[in-house]
């Protein structure tokens, strides 16, 4: 299923009076001082937008000759380290690494692949593909091809191609035509025409798909992913970090509302009961409040 792009309902916004050099210096002190000052790290990195965090990382490199993410890696540990590194990683690189991780080792993490590829815009997908090639010297498409098969592979490759229509205009006539094609290809006959499905679901714009009623509610889908990541034995920090960091500026508020609606308790309380220490404090700050 495709997903609907929702407007800015994030928990993190641009920090007013932002100075990358002041922040870079404070972070450097927090890392280099006697014992790490986690409080300062958390308060700066969870209260700056991703664009601002990239400027801090640039300034840090220029001032101290080291990459901020490497210093954080060297100084922090566990889930907390992964979350802080995620916060200072450029979004396209972060997604590229998550996709690589999803395809590494025994068995492919199909859920993570689907989640990333169906919730990013065409422009984001092009940036992710570029970042993937820069980091791994292999094309994302080639890796998807070798790790998946059949119609699933075809759909993922079409999504990874970043050719989805980005326009906000909808075409009623096209919607009727597509609905009929989907019906004919699906319900109506033996042997489904998967290529038609793939073409419509992976290339039409999100508003267009909404018109055919085959776009899913993205915040509800991600609320369900978070719920699964937080319940049961052990936390799936891979999914938790990815969704919290990547959605913090777009529609984390909608995800929170869907979480509460579906499960009867807040995302905030789920994070509180399932995580601890600095990792919990950071996630709670990104979460931005209780419902």
Short mmCIF file of C-alpha atoms in Angstrom, two decimals:
data_model
loop_
_atom_site.label_atom_id
_atom_site.label_comp_id
_atom_site.label_asym_id
_atom_site.label_seq_id
_atom_site.Cartn_x
_atom_site.Cartn_y
_atom_site.Cartn_z
CA UNK A 1 0.00 0.00 0.00
CA UNK A 2 1.12 3.51 -0.62
CA UNK A 3 1.09 6.17 2.05
CA UNK A 4 -0.31 9.65 2.44
CA UNK A 5 2.08 12.53 2.92
CA UNK A 6 0.97 14.63 5.86
CA UNK A 7 1.92 18.26 6.49
CA UNK A 8 4.20 19.56 9.21
CA UNK A 9 3.00 18.03 12.46
CA UNK A 10 6.41 17.47 13.94
CA UNK A 11 7.68 17.75 17.51
CA UNK A 12 11.03 19.32 16.57
CA UNK A 13 11.29 22.72 14.92
CA UNK A 14 14.05 25.19 14.05
CA UNK A 15 15.63 26.54 17.23
CA UNK A 16 15.36 30.35 17.44
CA UNK A 17 18.62 32.28 17.83
CA UNK A 18 20.55 29.25 16.58
CA UNK A 19 24.35 29.48 16.43
CA UNK A 20 26.19 26.43 15.06
CA UNK A 21 29.52 27.57 16.50
CA UNK A 22 28.12 28.04 20.01
CA UNK A 23 26.45 24.61 19.85
CA UNK A 24 29.53 22.90 18.39
CA UNK A 25 31.67 24.32 21.19
CA UNK A 26 29.19 23.28 23.90
CA UNK A 27 29.03 19.76 22.44
CA UNK A 28 32.82 19.54 22.23
CA UNK A 29 33.08 20.55 25.90
CA UNK A 30 30.37 18.04 26.84
CA UNK A 31 32.29 15.23 25.15
CA UNK A 32 35.83 16.25 26.01
CA UNK A 33 35.30 17.29 29.63
CA UNK A 34 35.83 15.08 32.65
CA UNK A 35 33.10 12.49 32.15
CA UNK A 36 30.58 13.09 29.41
CA UNK A 37 27.91 15.73 30.01
CA UNK A 38 24.98 13.80 28.53
CA UNK A 39 22.47 16.43 29.62
CA UNK A 40 24.00 19.09 27.37
CA UNK A 41 24.24 16.67 24.42
CA UNK A 42 20.59 15.69 24.77
CA UNK A 43 19.29 19.22 25.21
CA UNK A 44 21.15 20.54 22.13
CA UNK A 45 20.58 17.65 19.74
CA UNK A 46 16.88 17.15 20.52
CA UNK A 47 16.05 20.86 20.32
CA UNK A 48 17.61 21.59 16.91
CA UNK A 49 16.03 20.74 13.55
CA UNK A 50 17.79 18.25 11.27
CA UNK A 51 19.06 21.09 9.05
CA UNK A 52 20.49 22.81 12.13
CA UNK A 53 22.06 19.57 13.37
CA UNK A 54 23.84 19.21 10.00
CA UNK A 55 25.22 22.76 10.37
CA UNK A 56 26.48 21.90 13.87
CA UNK A 57 28.21 18.77 12.50
CA UNK A 58 29.86 20.87 9.75
CA UNK A 59 31.00 23.50 12.24
CA UNK A 60 32.30 20.79 14.60
CA UNK A 61 34.40 19.23 11.83
CA UNK A 62 35.80 22.63 10.82
CA UNK A 63 36.64 23.66 14.40
CA UNK A 64 37.99 20.36 15.77
CA UNK A 65 39.07 18.39 12.70
CA UNK A 66 36.95 15.41 13.71
CA UNK A 67 33.53 14.16 12.71
CA UNK A 68 30.91 14.76 15.37
CA UNK A 69 29.39 11.32 14.82
CA UNK A 70 32.79 9.66 15.38
CA UNK A 71 33.31 11.54 18.64
CA UNK A 72 29.82 10.56 19.80
CA UNK A 73 30.48 6.94 18.84
CA UNK A 74 33.74 6.96 20.78
CA UNK A 75 32.22 8.50 23.86
CA UNK A 76 28.75 6.99 24.24
CA UNK A 77 27.46 3.44 24.33
CA UNK A 78 24.47 1.20 23.67
CA UNK A 79 21.07 2.32 22.39
CA UNK A 80 21.81 5.88 23.50
CA UNK A 81 24.89 6.04 21.26
CA UNK A 82 22.91 4.76 18.23
CA UNK A 83 20.17 7.33 18.78
CA UNK A 84 22.56 10.28 19.16
CA UNK A 85 24.53 9.22 16.07
CA UNK A 86 21.22 8.94 14.16
CA UNK A 87 20.38 12.52 15.15
CA UNK A 88 23.58 13.91 13.59
CA UNK A 89 23.59 11.73 10.46
CA UNK A 90 22.26 13.38 7.25
CA UNK A 91 18.72 11.97 6.69
CA UNK A 92 19.52 10.40 3.29
CA UNK A 93 22.65 8.71 4.67
CA UNK A 94 20.69 7.52 7.71
CA UNK A 95 18.02 5.95 5.47
CA UNK A 96 20.67 4.43 3.19
CA UNK A 97 22.33 2.79 6.20
CA UNK A 98 19.00 1.52 7.50
CA UNK A 99 18.23 -0.01 4.10
CA UNK A 100 21.66 -1.68 4.01
CA UNK A 101 21.13 -3.03 7.53
CA UNK A 102 17.73 -4.39 6.47
CA UNK A 103 19.36 -6.42 3.71
CA UNK A 104 22.48 -7.55 5.56
CA UNK A 105 23.10 -10.98 7.03
CA UNK A 106 20.71 -13.88 7.10
CA UNK A 107 17.20 -13.00 5.96
CA UNK A 108 15.95 -9.65 4.76
CA UNK A 109 14.05 -7.36 7.12
CA UNK A 110 11.16 -6.83 4.70
CA UNK A 111 9.15 -4.69 7.11
CA UNK A 112 11.92 -2.11 7.35
CA UNK A 113 12.38 -2.06 3.56
CA UNK A 114 8.67 -1.54 2.99
CA UNK A 115 8.43 1.12 5.70
CA UNK A 116 11.27 3.23 4.31
CA UNK A 117 10.50 2.82 0.61
CA UNK A 118 6.77 3.53 0.91
CA UNK A 119 7.01 6.59 3.18
CA UNK A 120 9.70 8.66 1.43
CA UNK A 121 9.03 11.16 -1.38
CA UNK A 122 10.58 10.83 -4.86
CA UNK A 123 13.12 13.52 -4.07
CA UNK A 124 14.07 11.79 -0.83
CA UNK A 125 14.40 8.45 -2.66
CA UNK A 126 16.79 10.02 -5.20
CA UNK A 127 18.90 11.45 -2.35
CA UNK A 128 18.85 8.08 -0.55
CA UNK A 129 19.98 6.23 -3.70
CA UNK A 130 22.80 8.72 -4.15
CA UNK A 131 23.87 8.40 -0.51
CA UNK A 132 23.70 4.61 -0.77
CA UNK A 133 26.06 4.61 -3.73
CA UNK A 134 28.45 7.07 -2.05
CA UNK A 135 28.65 5.02 1.15
CA UNK A 136 28.62 1.46 -0.27
CA UNK A 137 29.88 1.90 -3.85
CA UNK A 138 26.97 -0.27 -4.95
CA UNK A 139 23.61 0.73 -6.31
CA UNK A 140 20.59 0.38 -4.03
CA UNK A 141 18.71 -1.24 -6.92
CA UNK A 142 21.37 -3.94 -7.32
CA UNK A 143 21.26 -4.80 -3.63
CA UNK A 144 17.46 -4.93 -3.60
CA UNK A 145 17.60 -7.18 -6.68
CA UNK A 146 19.98 -9.62 -5.09
CA UNK A 147 18.17 -9.73 -1.73
CA UNK A 148 14.53 -10.01 -2.86
CA UNK A 149 12.58 -11.77 -5.59
CA UNK A 150 9.45 -11.87 -7.71
CA UNK A 151 6.73 -9.23 -7.62
CA UNK A 152 7.97 -7.96 -4.26
CA UNK A 153 11.34 -7.19 -5.86
CA UNK A 154 9.63 -5.44 -8.79
CA UNK A 155 7.59 -3.22 -6.47
CA UNK A 156 10.59 -2.32 -4.29
CA UNK A 157 12.71 -1.48 -7.34
CA UNK A 158 9.96 0.77 -8.71
CA UNK A 159 9.74 2.56 -5.35
CA UNK A 160 13.53 2.86 -5.04
CA UNK A 161 13.62 4.46 -8.47
CA UNK A 162 12.00 7.58 -7.02
CA UNK A 163 9.64 8.12 -9.95
CA UNK A 164 6.44 8.65 -7.98
CA UNK A 165 4.41 11.63 -9.19
CA UNK A 166 4.91 14.45 -6.68
CA UNK A 167 2.15 16.78 -7.80
CA UNK A 168 -0.68 17.66 -5.43
CA UNK A 169 -3.25 17.92 -8.23
CA UNK A 170 -5.63 15.02 -8.60
CA UNK A 171 -7.14 13.64 -11.77
CA UNK A 172 -10.62 12.18 -11.24
CA UNK A 173 -10.70 10.62 -14.68
CA UNK A 174 -7.37 8.85 -14.12
CA UNK A 175 -8.54 7.67 -10.69
CA UNK A 176 -11.62 6.02 -12.23
CA UNK A 177 -9.48 4.41 -14.90
CA UNK A 178 -6.93 3.17 -12.34
CA UNK A 179 -9.65 1.85 -10.05
CA UNK A 180 -11.05 -0.17 -12.93
CA UNK A 181 -7.58 -1.48 -13.86
CA UNK A 182 -6.94 -2.50 -10.24
CA UNK A 183 -10.32 -4.23 -10.11
CA UNK A 184 -9.74 -6.03 -13.40
CA UNK A 185 -6.22 -7.00 -12.40
CA UNK A 186 -7.29 -8.20 -8.96
CA UNK A 187 -10.78 -9.35 -8.18
CA UNK A 188 -11.94 -10.08 -11.62
CA UNK A 189 -9.80 -12.79 -13.06
CA UNK A 190 -7.54 -15.74 -12.46
CA UNK A 191 -3.89 -14.75 -12.35
CA UNK A 192 -3.42 -11.19 -11.23
CA UNK A 193 -1.66 -8.67 -13.44
CA UNK A 194 0.92 -7.62 -10.85
CA UNK A 195 2.68 -5.16 -13.18
CA UNK A 196 -0.40 -2.94 -13.36
CA UNK A 197 -0.72 -3.02 -9.57
CA UNK A 198 2.92 -2.06 -9.16
CA UNK A 199 2.73 0.75 -11.69
CA UNK A 200 -0.33 2.37 -10.12
CA UNK A 201 0.58 1.90 -6.45
CA UNK A 202 4.23 2.86 -6.81
CA UNK A 203 4.08 5.70 -9.33
CA UNK A 204 0.86 7.65 -8.70
CA UNK A 205 0.99 10.61 -6.32
CA UNK A 206 -0.22 10.12 -2.73
CA UNK A 207 -3.26 12.44 -3.16
CA UNK A 208 -4.13 10.55 -6.35
CA UNK A 209 -4.03 7.20 -4.52
CA UNK A 210 -6.17 8.63 -1.76
CA UNK A 211 -8.83 9.28 -4.38
CA UNK A 212 -8.83 5.55 -5.29
CA UNK A 213 -8.93 4.73 -1.54
CA UNK A 214 -5.77 2.69 -1.72
CA UNK A 215 -3.41 4.92 0.19
CA UNK A 216 -2.95 3.86 3.76
CA UNK A 217 -2.86 6.19 6.71
CA UNK A 218 0.91 6.56 7.20
CA UNK A 219 0.82 7.79 10.83
CA UNK A 220 -1.38 4.81 11.80
CA UNK A 221 0.98 2.42 9.98
CA UNK A 222 4.00 3.89 11.80
CA UNK A 223 2.16 3.89 15.15
CA UNK A 224 1.65 0.18 14.67
CA UNK A 225 5.36 -0.28 13.88
CA UNK A 226 6.29 1.62 17.04
CA UNK A 227 3.84 -0.43 19.09
CA UNK A 228 5.46 -3.63 17.86
CA UNK A 229 8.94 -2.22 18.51
CA UNK A 230 8.03 -1.40 22.11
CA UNK A 231 6.03 -4.40 23.21
CA UNK A 232 7.14 -7.89 24.15
CA UNK A 233 10.60 -9.04 25.09
CA UNK A 234 13.30 -6.53 24.29
CA UNK A 235 12.95 -3.24 22.45
CA UNK A 236 13.47 -3.11 18.68
CA UNK A 237 15.67 0.00 18.85
CA UNK A 238 16.44 -0.25 15.12
CA UNK A 239 12.78 0.56 14.27
CA UNK A 240 12.23 2.86 17.24
CA UNK A 241 15.21 5.11 16.47
CA UNK A 242 14.43 5.23 12.76
CA UNK A 243 10.80 6.29 13.11
CA UNK A 244 11.34 8.73 15.99
CA UNK A 245 14.27 10.48 14.29
CA UNK A 246 12.97 10.48 10.70
CA UNK A 247 9.41 11.57 11.54
CA UNK A 248 10.22 14.07 14.29
CA UNK A 249 9.82 17.05 11.95
CA UNK A 250 6.96 15.84 9.77
CA UNK A 251 4.10 14.08 11.56
CA UNK A 252 5.18 12.61 14.87
CA UNK A 253 2.19 14.37 16.47
CA UNK A 254 -0.14 12.43 14.15
CA UNK A 255 1.66 9.19 14.97
CA UNK A 256 1.20 9.95 18.68
CA UNK A 257 -2.52 10.56 18.18
CA UNK A 258 -2.94 7.30 16.21
CA UNK A 259 -0.95 5.40 18.85
CA UNK A 260 -3.24 6.64 21.62
CA UNK A 261 -6.35 5.97 19.54
CA UNK A 262 -5.39 2.38 18.68
CA UNK A 263 -3.79 1.21 21.92
CA UNK A 264 -5.49 3.27 24.62
CA UNK A 265 -2.25 4.57 26.11
CA UNK A 266 0.28 7.13 24.92
CA UNK A 267 3.49 6.61 22.97
CA UNK A 268 5.16 8.65 25.72
CA UNK A 269 4.11 6.15 28.41
CA UNK A 270 5.11 3.19 26.20
CA UNK A 271 8.61 4.66 25.79
CA UNK A 272 8.83 5.38 29.52
CA UNK A 273 7.92 1.85 30.52
CA UNK A 274 10.10 0.15 27.93
CA UNK A 275 13.35 2.14 27.91
CA UNK A 276 15.66 3.61 30.54
CA UNK A 277 18.49 6.03 31.28
CA UNK A 278 19.73 8.61 28.78
CA UNK A 279 18.17 6.62 25.94
CA UNK A 280 14.73 7.06 27.52
CA UNK A 281 15.33 10.77 28.25
CA UNK A 282 16.32 11.42 24.61
CA UNK A 283 13.36 9.52 23.14
CA UNK A 284 10.97 11.30 25.50
CA UNK A 285 12.34 14.67 24.35
CA UNK A 286 11.90 13.71 20.69
CA UNK A 287 8.41 12.42 21.49
CA UNK A 288 7.63 15.93 22.72
CA UNK A 289 4.98 15.27 25.33
CA UNK A 290 2.34 12.94 26.71
CA UNK A 291 -1.17 12.47 25.27
#
